[in-house]
Tab-separated table of C-alpha atoms and ligand atoms in Angstrom:
chain	number	residue	atom	x	y	z
A	9	MET	CA	6.480	9.016	61.094
A	10	ALA	CA	2.980	10.123	61.956
A	11	TYR	CA	0.473	11.911	59.740
A	12	LEU	CA	-2.856	13.462	60.601
A	13	ILE	CA	-5.018	13.736	57.507
A	14	ARG	CA	-7.631	16.410	58.189
A	15	ASN	CA	-11.039	16.837	56.548
A	16	ALA	CA	-10.822	14.145	53.892
A	17	ARG	CA	-13.826	12.458	52.384
A	18	LEU	CA	-13.203	9.062	53.987
A	19	ILE	CA	-14.468	6.328	51.709
A	20	THR	CA	-14.682	2.688	52.657
A	21	ALA	CA	-16.736	-0.178	51.286
A	22	ALA	CA	-19.367	0.640	53.929
A	23	ASP	CA	-19.123	4.382	54.658
A	24	ASP	CA	-18.648	7.727	52.996
A	25	ALA	CA	-18.188	10.652	55.408
A	26	THR	CA	-15.868	13.586	55.990
A	27	GLY	CA	-13.358	13.218	58.803
A	28	ASP	CA	-9.765	12.807	59.933
A	29	LEU	CA	-7.399	9.884	59.804
A	30	LEU	CA	-4.357	9.497	62.023
A	31	ILE	CA	-1.422	7.377	60.891
A	32	GLU	CA	1.125	6.430	63.531
A	33	GLY	CA	4.026	4.283	62.404
A	34	GLU	CA	2.822	1.527	60.086
A	35	GLN	CA	-0.812	1.518	61.159
A	36	ILE	CA	-3.914	3.630	61.183
A	37	ALA	CA	-4.269	4.834	64.785
A	38	ALA	CA	-7.644	6.535	64.612
A	39	VAL	CA	-10.431	7.588	62.278
A	40	GLY	CA	-13.055	10.179	63.213
A	41	ARG	CA	-14.028	13.817	63.410
A	42	ASN	CA	-11.734	16.456	64.934
A	43	LEU	CA	-9.167	13.916	66.068
A	44	PRO	CA	-6.639	15.059	68.667
A	45	GLU	CA	-3.108	15.181	67.328
A	46	ARG	CA	-1.887	12.368	69.536
A	47	ILE	CA	-3.537	9.105	70.456
A	48	GLY	CA	-0.484	7.150	71.515
A	49	PRO	CA	3.030	8.116	72.635
A	50	GLN	CA	4.078	9.061	69.116
A	51	LEU	CA	5.804	12.114	67.684
A	52	ARG	CA	3.695	15.110	66.739
A	53	PRO	CA	2.155	14.166	63.378
A	54	GLU	CA	2.609	16.074	60.173
A	55	ILE	CA	-0.776	17.640	59.457
A	56	LEU	CA	-2.104	17.188	55.933
A	57	ASP	CA	-5.045	19.327	54.916
A	58	ALA	CA	-7.148	17.056	52.714
A	59	ASP	CA	-10.027	19.394	52.064
A	60	GLY	CA	-11.487	18.385	48.676
A	61	LEU	CA	-9.562	15.089	48.631
A	62	TRP	CA	-10.804	11.563	49.130
A	63	ALA	CA	-9.019	9.091	51.430
A	64	MET	CA	-9.456	5.439	50.519
A	65	PRO	CA	-7.794	2.117	51.349
A	66	GLY	CA	-4.926	1.490	48.935
A	67	GLY	CA	-5.837	-0.662	45.971
A	68	ILE	CA	-5.109	-4.392	46.088
A	69	ASP	CA	-4.468	-6.056	42.752
A	70	VAL	CA	-4.968	-9.789	43.225
A	71	HIS	CA	-3.896	-10.764	39.700
A	72	THR	CA	-0.420	-9.762	38.492
A	73	HIS	CA	2.429	-11.462	36.647
A	74	LEU	CA	5.676	-9.641	37.403
A	75	GLU	CA	8.816	-11.157	35.879
A	76	LEU	CA	6.869	-14.050	34.395
A	77	TYR	CA	8.950	-16.201	32.043
A	78	SER	CA	6.644	-17.349	29.286
A	79	TRP	CA	6.312	-17.360	25.491
A	80	ASP	CA	10.145	-17.501	25.279
A	81	THR	CA	10.455	-14.151	26.960
A	82	VAL	CA	9.804	-12.458	30.299
A	83	SER	CA	7.106	-9.988	31.295
A	84	ALA	CA	8.592	-6.505	31.204
A	85	ASP	CA	7.905	-5.364	34.776
A	86	ASP	CA	9.796	-6.890	37.667
A	87	PHE	CA	8.903	-6.517	41.344
A	88	TYR	CA	10.510	-3.070	41.436
A	89	THR	CA	9.243	-1.430	38.256
A	90	GLY	CA	5.810	-3.039	38.510
A	91	GLN	CA	5.364	-1.902	42.088
A	92	VAL	CA	6.477	1.663	41.333
A	93	ALA	CA	3.812	1.748	38.628
A	94	ALA	CA	1.256	0.184	40.982
A	95	LEU	CA	1.918	2.913	43.550
A	96	PHE	CA	1.492	5.738	41.031
A	97	GLY	CA	-1.880	4.205	40.204
A	98	GLY	CA	-2.945	3.997	43.862
A	99	THR	CA	-2.307	0.269	44.361
A	100	THR	CA	-0.464	-0.582	47.571
A	101	ALA	CA	-0.496	-4.393	47.608
A	102	HIS	CA	-0.760	-7.197	45.079
A	103	ILE	CA	-0.844	-10.950	44.741
A	104	ASP	CA	1.290	-12.579	42.078
A	105	PHE	CA	1.357	-16.201	40.918
A	106	ALA	CA	4.015	-18.748	41.830
A	107	ASN	CA	3.602	-21.258	39.004
A	108	GLN	CA	4.587	-24.850	39.652
A	109	ALA	CA	6.609	-26.315	36.785
A	110	ARG	CA	6.046	-29.972	36.039
A	111	GLY	CA	8.001	-32.145	38.467
A	112	GLN	CA	8.534	-29.246	40.854
A	113	THR	CA	7.356	-29.155	44.456
A	114	LEU	CA	5.113	-26.282	45.542
A	115	ARG	CA	7.864	-25.129	47.889
A	116	GLU	CA	10.297	-24.895	44.972
A	117	ALA	CA	7.792	-22.849	42.990
A	118	LEU	CA	7.221	-20.486	45.907
A	119	ASP	CA	10.966	-20.122	46.519
A	120	ALA	CA	11.486	-19.161	42.886
A	121	TRP	CA	8.931	-16.354	43.204
A	122	HIS	CA	10.243	-15.205	46.578
A	123	ALA	CA	13.641	-14.833	44.899
A	124	ARG	CA	12.123	-12.530	42.258
A	125	ALA	CA	10.674	-10.216	44.907
A	126	GLU	CA	13.676	-10.306	47.247
A	127	GLY	CA	15.548	-6.996	47.353
A	128	LYS	CA	13.167	-5.383	44.860
A	129	ALA	CA	9.731	-5.153	46.455
A	130	ILE	CA	8.569	-1.807	47.801
A	131	ILE	CA	4.988	-2.629	48.696
A	132	ASP	CA	3.519	-5.715	50.302
A	133	TYR	CA	2.813	-8.723	48.123
A	134	GLY	CA	1.522	-12.250	48.366
A	135	PHE	CA	1.484	-15.318	46.139
A	136	HIS	CA	-1.172	-17.637	44.836
A	137	VAL	CA	0.357	-21.021	43.980
A	138	SER	CA	-0.538	-22.401	40.537
A	139	ILE	CA	-0.802	-26.168	40.674
A	140	THR	CA	0.009	-27.699	37.309
A	141	ASP	CA	1.266	-31.152	38.292
A	142	PRO	CA	-1.033	-32.473	41.040
A	143	THR	CA	0.667	-35.718	41.973
A	144	ASP	CA	-0.262	-37.420	45.246
A	145	ALA	CA	2.869	-35.903	46.800
A	146	VAL	CA	1.798	-32.427	45.675
A	147	LEU	CA	-1.706	-32.929	47.074
A	148	HIS	CA	-0.082	-33.877	50.344
A	149	GLU	CA	2.241	-30.865	50.179
A	150	MET	CA	-0.792	-28.568	49.767
A	151	GLY	CA	-1.248	-29.074	53.505
A	152	GLN	CA	1.782	-26.824	54.061
A	153	LEU	CA	0.409	-23.886	52.099
A	154	PRO	CA	-1.501	-22.172	54.944
A	155	ALA	CA	1.680	-22.142	57.046
A	156	TRP	CA	3.528	-20.619	54.097
A	157	GLY	CA	1.020	-17.789	53.933
A	158	VAL	CA	-0.780	-19.044	50.841
A	159	SER	CA	-4.575	-19.279	51.008
A	160	SER	CA	-5.479	-19.633	47.309
A	161	VAL	CA	-4.458	-22.066	44.572
A	162	LYS	CA	-4.662	-21.313	40.871
A	163	LEU	CA	-5.880	-23.976	38.460
A	164	PHE	CA	-5.995	-23.821	34.673
A	165	LEU	CA	-8.555	-25.306	32.324
A	166	ALA	CA	-6.634	-23.717	29.412
A	167	TYR	CA	-3.071	-23.717	28.006
A	168	LYS	CA	-3.108	-27.376	26.962
A	169	GLY	CA	0.206	-29.128	27.421
A	170	VAL	CA	1.556	-26.385	29.671
A	171	TYR	CA	-0.647	-25.571	32.638
A	172	GLN	CA	-3.979	-27.245	31.864
A	173	LEU	CA	-5.471	-29.780	34.286
A	174	SER	CA	-7.852	-32.599	33.387
A	175	ASP	CA	-11.318	-32.428	34.936
A	176	GLY	CA	-10.326	-35.256	37.274
A	177	ASP	CA	-7.235	-33.432	38.494
A	178	PHE	CA	-9.178	-30.191	38.817
A	179	PHE	CA	-11.723	-32.009	40.979
A	180	ARG	CA	-9.041	-33.680	43.136
A	181	VAL	CA	-7.263	-30.394	43.795
A	182	CYS	CA	-10.522	-28.583	44.597
A	183	ARG	CA	-11.534	-31.324	47.043
A	184	ARG	CA	-8.173	-31.115	48.809
A	185	ALA	CA	-8.378	-27.304	48.789
A	186	ALA	CA	-11.800	-27.470	50.447
A	187	GLU	CA	-10.370	-29.733	53.166
A	188	LEU	CA	-7.552	-27.255	53.841
A	189	GLY	CA	-9.537	-24.019	53.553
A	190	LEU	CA	-7.698	-22.928	50.395
A	191	LEU	CA	-9.641	-20.986	47.757
A	192	PRO	CA	-9.373	-22.503	44.256
A	193	ILE	CA	-9.143	-19.833	41.575
A	194	VAL	CA	-9.442	-20.743	37.919
A	195	HIS	CA	-8.525	-19.641	34.409
A	196	ALA	CA	-11.646	-20.905	32.677
A	197	GLU	CA	-11.375	-21.576	28.940
A	198	THR	CA	-11.781	-24.927	27.161
A	199	GLY	CA	-8.133	-25.661	26.429
A	200	ASP	CA	-8.698	-28.786	24.311
A	201	VAL	CA	-10.940	-26.963	21.833
A	202	ILE	CA	-8.668	-23.919	21.676
A	203	ASP	CA	-5.715	-26.176	20.938
A	204	ILE	CA	-7.519	-27.680	17.925
A	205	LEU	CA	-8.735	-24.302	16.639
A	206	VAL	CA	-5.249	-22.791	16.879
A	207	ARG	CA	-3.646	-25.668	14.996
A	208	GLU	CA	-6.317	-25.527	12.285
A	209	ALA	CA	-5.957	-21.754	11.900
A	210	ILE	CA	-2.185	-21.996	11.540
A	211	ALA	CA	-2.518	-24.846	9.038
A	212	ALA	CA	-4.920	-22.688	7.007
A	213	GLY	CA	-2.334	-19.888	6.894
A	214	HIS	CA	-4.042	-17.522	9.328
A	215	THR	CA	-1.259	-15.745	11.144
A	216	GLU	CA	-2.568	-12.287	12.163
A	217	PRO	CA	-3.285	-11.221	15.785
A	218	ILE	CA	-7.071	-11.275	15.243
A	219	TRP	CA	-6.848	-15.077	15.035
A	220	HIS	CA	-5.863	-15.155	18.671
A	221	ALA	CA	-9.418	-14.087	19.483
A	222	ARG	CA	-11.043	-16.154	16.738
A	223	THR	CA	-9.460	-19.340	18.090
A	224	ARG	CA	-10.550	-18.628	21.669
A	225	PRO	CA	-14.300	-18.120	21.162
A	226	PRO	CA	-16.589	-16.917	23.953
A	227	GLU	CA	-18.290	-20.323	24.142
A	228	CYS	CA	-15.021	-21.765	25.452
A	229	GLU	CA	-15.050	-19.370	28.370
A	230	ALA	CA	-18.756	-19.910	29.032
A	231	GLU	CA	-18.358	-23.694	28.964
A	232	ALA	CA	-15.272	-23.789	31.165
A	233	THR	CA	-16.698	-21.316	33.676
A	234	HIS	CA	-19.813	-23.429	34.063
A	235	ARG	CA	-17.739	-26.615	34.322
A	236	ALA	CA	-15.337	-25.133	36.878
A	237	ILE	CA	-18.225	-24.032	39.066
A	238	ARG	CA	-19.918	-27.428	38.889
A	239	LEU	CA	-16.668	-29.336	39.557
A	240	ALA	CA	-15.974	-27.114	42.565
A	241	GLU	CA	-19.517	-27.658	43.831
A	242	MET	CA	-19.040	-31.425	43.592
A	243	ALA	CA	-15.753	-31.053	45.473
A	244	GLY	CA	-17.396	-28.968	48.204
A	245	ALA	CA	-15.148	-25.984	47.490
A	246	PRO	CA	-15.885	-22.342	46.863
A	247	ILE	CA	-14.542	-21.072	43.557
A	248	TYR	CA	-13.186	-17.783	42.193
A	249	ILE	CA	-13.095	-17.185	38.454
A	250	VAL	CA	-10.212	-14.974	37.300
A	251	HIS	CA	-10.390	-12.530	34.382
A	252	LEU	CA	-14.027	-13.110	33.398
A	253	THR	CA	-14.768	-11.389	30.083
A	254	GLN	CA	-18.188	-12.185	28.697
A	255	ARG	CA	-21.954	-12.459	29.165
A	256	GLU	CA	-22.571	-16.190	29.348
A	257	ALA	CA	-19.731	-16.759	31.788
A	258	LEU	CA	-21.146	-13.948	33.891
A	259	GLN	CA	-24.556	-15.635	33.784
A	260	ALA	CA	-23.005	-18.910	34.909
A	261	VAL	CA	-21.598	-17.107	37.956
A	262	ALA	CA	-24.918	-15.338	38.621
A	263	HIS	CA	-26.848	-18.616	38.390
A	264	ALA	CA	-24.426	-20.314	40.758
A	265	GLN	CA	-24.793	-17.466	43.237
A	266	GLN	CA	-28.597	-17.685	42.974
A	267	ARG	CA	-28.546	-21.343	43.930
A	268	GLY	CA	-26.332	-20.534	46.913
A	269	THR	CA	-22.994	-21.708	45.563
A	270	ARG	CA	-19.959	-19.845	46.839
A	271	ALA	CA	-18.917	-18.646	43.377
A	272	PHE	CA	-16.975	-15.391	43.009
A	273	ALA	CA	-15.522	-13.690	39.994
A	274	GLU	CA	-13.183	-10.923	38.953
A	275	THR	CA	-12.979	-9.041	35.744
A	276	CYS	CA	-9.973	-6.986	34.739
A	277	ILE	CA	-10.070	-3.313	33.897
A	278	GLN	CA	-9.149	-3.837	30.244
A	279	TYR	CA	-12.199	-6.019	29.554
A	280	LEU	CA	-14.424	-3.029	30.303
A	281	TYR	CA	-12.898	-1.165	27.343
A	282	TRP	CA	-11.449	-3.146	24.471
A	283	THR	CA	-13.081	-5.461	21.952
A	284	ILE	CA	-12.143	-8.096	19.407
A	285	ASP	CA	-11.991	-5.267	16.819
A	286	ASP	CA	-8.892	-3.923	18.539
A	287	LEU	CA	-7.041	-7.121	17.655
A	288	ALA	CA	-7.646	-6.251	14.004
A	289	ARG	CA	-5.774	-2.938	14.205
A	290	PRO	CA	-3.394	-2.560	11.234
A	291	ASP	CA	0.416	-2.802	11.200
A	292	PHE	CA	0.452	-5.585	13.785
A	293	GLU	CA	-0.881	-3.089	16.381
A	294	GLY	CA	-3.526	-5.688	17.233
A	295	ALA	CA	-0.753	-7.616	19.029
A	296	LYS	CA	-0.827	-4.991	21.767
A	297	PHE	CA	-4.296	-6.302	22.628
A	298	VAL	CA	-3.456	-10.020	22.705
A	299	CYS	CA	-4.282	-11.542	26.063
A	300	SER	CA	-6.220	-14.568	27.285
A	301	PRO	CA	-9.148	-14.724	27.416
A	302	PRO	CA	-9.351	-12.311	24.488
A	303	PHE	CA	-11.326	-9.096	24.233
A	304	ARG	CA	-14.959	-9.631	23.247
A	305	THR	CA	-17.692	-7.185	22.213
A	306	ARG	CA	-19.189	-3.884	23.364
A	307	ASP	CA	-22.212	-5.822	24.685
A	308	ASP	CA	-19.935	-7.994	26.791
A	309	SER	CA	-18.199	-4.941	28.272
A	310	ALA	CA	-21.599	-3.437	29.058
A	311	ALA	CA	-22.618	-6.672	30.793
A	312	LEU	CA	-19.445	-6.568	32.864
A	313	TRP	CA	-20.166	-2.999	33.996
A	314	ARG	CA	-23.636	-4.205	35.065
A	315	GLY	CA	-22.061	-7.175	36.854
A	316	LEU	CA	-19.864	-4.793	38.832
A	317	ALA	CA	-22.795	-2.595	39.783
A	318	ASP	CA	-25.121	-5.437	40.801
A	319	GLY	CA	-22.469	-7.351	42.762
A	320	THR	CA	-22.182	-10.461	40.576
A	321	LEU	CA	-18.539	-9.523	40.044
A	322	ALA	CA	-16.619	-9.065	43.294
A	323	VAL	CA	-13.266	-7.761	42.092
A	324	VAL	CA	-11.610	-5.640	39.418
A	325	ALA	CA	-8.008	-6.793	38.958
A	326	THR	CA	-5.537	-6.359	36.069
A	327	ASP	CA	-3.811	-9.619	35.066
A	328	HIS	CA	-0.904	-7.203	34.541
A	329	CYS	CA	1.484	-9.089	32.242
A	330	PRO	CA	3.259	-6.533	30.055
A	331	PHE	CA	5.337	-7.242	26.969
A	332	ASN	CA	7.016	-4.561	24.884
A	333	PHE	CA	5.452	-4.059	21.489
A	334	ALA	CA	8.715	-3.392	19.643
A	335	THR	CA	10.749	-6.276	20.997
A	336	GLN	CA	8.426	-8.868	22.537
A	337	LYS	CA	4.983	-8.828	20.925
A	338	THR	CA	6.889	-9.088	17.631
A	339	LEU	CA	7.903	-12.650	18.527
A	340	GLY	CA	4.528	-13.459	17.018
A	341	ARG	CA	4.799	-11.404	13.848
A	342	GLU	CA	4.757	-14.556	11.731
A	343	ARG	CA	2.285	-16.525	13.889
A	344	PHE	CA	-0.380	-15.206	16.241
A	345	ASP	CA	0.117	-18.112	18.665
A	346	LYS	CA	3.684	-16.944	19.331
A	347	ILE	CA	2.570	-13.483	20.479
A	348	PRO	CA	3.216	-13.260	24.234
A	349	ASN	CA	-0.173	-13.167	25.946
A	350	GLY	CA	-0.790	-10.280	28.298
A	351	VAL	CA	-1.282	-6.550	28.634
A	352	PRO	CA	-0.073	-3.781	30.954
A	353	ALA	CA	-2.638	-2.334	33.373
A	354	ILE	CA	-1.318	-2.283	36.958
A	355	GLU	CA	-1.037	1.522	36.938
A	356	ASP	CA	-4.276	2.157	35.038
A	357	ARG	CA	-6.789	0.091	37.000
A	358	LEU	CA	-7.958	2.586	39.607
A	359	LEU	CA	-7.578	5.575	37.288
A	360	LEU	CA	-9.905	4.152	34.654
A	361	LEU	CA	-12.392	2.578	37.042
A	362	PHE	CA	-12.673	5.801	38.995
A	363	SER	CA	-13.043	7.980	35.931
A	364	ASP	CA	-15.531	5.830	34.025
A	365	GLY	CA	-17.086	4.061	37.002
A	366	VAL	CA	-17.447	6.601	39.781
A	367	MET	CA	-17.372	9.845	37.796
A	368	GLN	CA	-19.859	8.452	35.256
A	369	GLU	CA	-22.043	7.214	38.156
A	370	ARG	CA	-21.930	3.582	37.160
A	371	LEU	CA	-20.475	2.793	40.599
A	372	THR	CA	-20.758	4.485	43.960
A	373	PRO	CA	-17.521	5.520	45.674
A	374	SER	CA	-18.031	2.693	48.184
A	375	GLN	CA	-18.498	0.154	45.395
A	376	PHE	CA	-15.251	1.402	43.871
A	377	VAL	CA	-13.431	0.729	47.164
A	378	ALA	CA	-15.144	-2.642	47.574
A	379	LEU	CA	-14.151	-3.796	44.082
A	380	THR	CA	-10.565	-2.579	44.176
A	381	ALA	CA	-9.534	-3.094	47.810
A	382	THR	CA	-11.986	-4.484	50.349
A	383	ASN	CA	-13.397	-7.487	48.481
A	384	PRO	CA	-9.906	-8.501	47.296
A	385	ALA	CA	-8.687	-8.271	50.904
A	386	LYS	CA	-11.588	-10.353	52.204
A	387	LEU	CA	-11.467	-13.006	49.497
A	388	PHE	CA	-7.706	-13.429	49.753
A	389	GLY	CA	-7.262	-13.471	53.508
A	390	LEU	CA	-5.919	-9.955	54.080
A	391	TYR	CA	-8.861	-8.265	55.794
A	392	PRO	CA	-8.917	-6.164	57.972
A	393	ARG	CA	-5.151	-5.764	57.889
A	394	LYS	CA	-5.561	-4.418	54.345
A	395	GLY	CA	-8.564	-3.044	52.462
A	396	ALA	CA	-9.900	-1.012	55.401
A	397	LEU	CA	-9.596	2.440	56.960
A	398	ALA	CA	-9.813	1.310	60.561
A	399	PRO	CA	-7.700	1.579	63.694
A	400	GLY	CA	-5.125	-1.216	63.650
A	401	SER	CA	-5.231	-1.702	59.875
A	402	ASP	CA	-2.038	-1.184	57.903
A	403	ALA	CA	-1.817	2.445	56.853
A	404	ASP	CA	-2.127	1.680	53.138
A	405	VAL	CA	-3.976	4.850	52.254
A	406	VAL	CA	-4.536	6.759	49.049
A	407	LEU	CA	-5.308	10.469	49.061
A	408	TRP	CA	-7.142	11.045	45.819
A	409	ASP	CA	-7.953	14.240	43.960
A	410	PRO	CA	-11.265	13.563	42.194
A	411	THR	CA	-11.126	16.693	40.041
A	412	VAL	CA	-7.783	16.628	38.244
A	413	ARG	CA	-7.881	15.610	34.587
A	414	HIS	CA	-4.909	13.977	32.879
A	415	VAL	CA	-4.055	11.891	29.845
A	416	ARG	CA	-2.759	8.320	29.942
A	417	SER	CA	0.335	7.747	27.853
A	418	ALA	CA	3.360	5.468	27.581
A	419	ARG	CA	5.459	8.648	27.606
A	420	THR	CA	4.450	9.405	31.194
A	421	HIS	CA	3.361	6.122	32.733
A	422	HIS	CA	5.675	4.247	35.106
A	423	MET	CA	5.189	0.742	33.742
A	424	ASN	CA	8.339	-0.610	32.075
A	425	VAL	CA	6.645	-1.145	28.740
A	426	ASP	CA	6.586	0.806	25.483
A	427	TYR	CA	2.835	1.207	25.056
A	428	ASN	CA	-0.254	2.045	27.039
A	429	LEU	CA	-3.598	0.503	26.110
A	430	TRP	CA	-5.311	3.813	26.922
A	431	GLU	CA	-2.837	5.985	24.980
A	432	GLY	CA	-4.291	9.499	24.654
A	433	VAL	CA	-7.348	8.768	26.802
A	434	GLU	CA	-8.230	11.551	29.235
A	435	VAL	CA	-9.282	10.485	32.726
A	436	GLN	CA	-10.513	12.338	35.772
A	437	GLY	CA	-9.063	11.753	39.227
A	438	LYS	CA	-5.663	10.557	40.459
A	439	PRO	CA	-3.760	9.802	43.643
A	440	VAL	CA	-1.873	12.768	45.076
A	441	LYS	CA	-0.349	10.960	48.052
A	442	VAL	CA	0.054	7.218	48.503
A	443	PHE	CA	0.992	5.637	51.822
A	444	SER	CA	2.121	2.063	52.216
A	445	ARG	CA	2.324	0.865	55.834
A	446	GLY	CA	2.527	4.484	56.923
A	447	ARG	CA	5.346	5.411	54.533
A	448	LEU	CA	4.537	8.247	52.160
A	449	LEU	CA	5.852	6.654	48.952
A	450	VAL	CA	4.189	8.776	46.287
A	451	ASP	CA	3.900	12.499	46.871
A	452	GLY	CA	2.597	14.191	43.744
A	453	ASP	CA	5.083	13.245	41.027
A	454	ASP	CA	7.805	12.337	43.539
A	455	PHE	CA	8.627	8.763	44.309
A	456	ARG	CA	10.144	8.001	47.713
A	457	GLY	CA	10.167	4.213	47.852
A	458	GLU	CA	13.193	1.996	48.474
A	459	PRO	CA	13.627	-1.414	46.881
A	460	GLY	CA	13.668	-4.239	49.411
A	461	THR	CA	11.201	-2.629	51.835
A	462	GLY	CA	8.048	-4.447	50.679
A	463	ARG	CA	7.027	-7.418	52.810
A	464	TYR	CA	5.648	-10.804	51.957
A	465	LEU	CA	2.030	-11.117	53.073
A	466	TYR	CA	1.202	-14.213	55.067
A	467	ARG	CA	-2.443	-14.476	54.141
A	468	GLY	CA	-5.221	-16.017	56.196
A	469	ARG	CA	-8.271	-18.007	55.176
A	470	SER	CA	-10.498	-16.572	52.466
A	471	ALA	CA	-13.845	-15.106	53.467
A	472	ALA	CA	-15.256	-17.248	50.644
A	473	PHE	CA	-15.404	-20.119	53.144
A	474	ALA	CA	-17.591	-18.192	55.545
A	475	ALA	CA	-19.781	-16.323	53.144
A	476	SER	CA	-22.603	-16.869	50.814
A	477	SER	CA	-21.448	-15.422	47.497
A	478	ARG	CA	-23.563	-12.216	47.623
B	22	URP	O1	-2.913	-13.184	28.602
B	22	URP	C1	-2.731	-13.390	29.788
B	22	URP	N1	-3.753	-13.332	30.592
B	22	URP	N2	-1.503	-13.657	30.261
B	22	URP	C2	-1.162	-14.011	31.576
B	22	URP	C3	-1.467	-15.437	31.915
B	22	URP	C4	-2.905	-15.662	32.287
B	22	URP	O2	-3.592	-16.421	31.623
B	22	URP	O3	-3.393	-15.096	33.255
B	23	ZN	ZN1	-5.234	-16.606	32.933
B	24	ZN	ZN1	-3.108	-14.051	34.741
């Protein structure tokens, strides 16, 4: 198929101008003013009048957990339902996490995640590999990751006894990653302290969801963020902090950037909204807000908005890891530490960031594109194939109506989960057409995607190796 999008406001991380965009097959063929209908030997394109609409690169969510088995259950979206929801929110590619189990090879971990996506995926997806058991053999095996299309490794300083690495192992993996051109990305909380606080809280009879946040204090995130950055510096590696939530951790990233360290960070859309008070909602409703790191304070959210505007934060992701309230969050009704950690957001990310970021003039349209598509593509080895509106780039394009107002609700969202964090919240702006590799998959309320048509993304080297962090 070919489409000629006429008179859109074309927004990229660098430009904002009215023009046309020609899609031929899977790629963007041309971008400009008054484009002729044919550039190559393709069929006559379908003409789409985009007057009043914005055309942007499809969103890239670099932090998702589809079909993640954890907390004695499984996250509620699989690679089909999660990707349908992503598309309705304007996201056209994502990177999930292939978690190494202890004793497993990295190849086995990757194969297990490929099997989850096989036959289900609609949009393109990649994998970070989480290294939890860094034996000498595994460090050696890391050398295969670039050939397997993996250019980032996830390391945990939290979840003691499950995923957490010692400082020594963290350092060894970062040093090997630097050698291989792999970007280390880190969940930064002080797992040893959290483990003690959780055990003490349970022993004292504290069982309610609010204790999830009280046993994971902000100092833990600040300390571990600082430590991760310093360990990576000593290892000669750049570093990317996932799901950053609070002021001091943000300062640690800003300070590292000021001294020239290649330190990058993402926040997730939910941390711009919710606070520790939401975990205290009555009737166990606080469990809907249990995720790690936990929600903080209004001042922290305000600092994160500033970090997005001033460039300290490079990415807004989701950490989409949904669990149904009625049947899964309730696993922790008797004990907060049994509540599955994670929240749904894959469909909401662009909608909320556009409405409260761009429409409220906290972010420019180009910053919005940079944070949701272009920086993720650059940092995770997908640029300019993804994250760009340029000839030769994949035609992952969102046509966005910036005027339409609508209300977020679990009754109408596409995520396979029984609640929406933004239930009843009115937002402005939504995708009206979403293209993935030239295929029109969302057209208004219609969904046209086919399971099994999404492709695995062989990712290249992260721009973090070339860049200074700002
Ligand atoms: O609560 C969360 N974030 N669940 C998913 C796992 C992780 O730490 O990213
Ligand atoms: Zn995490
Ligand atoms: Zn996560």
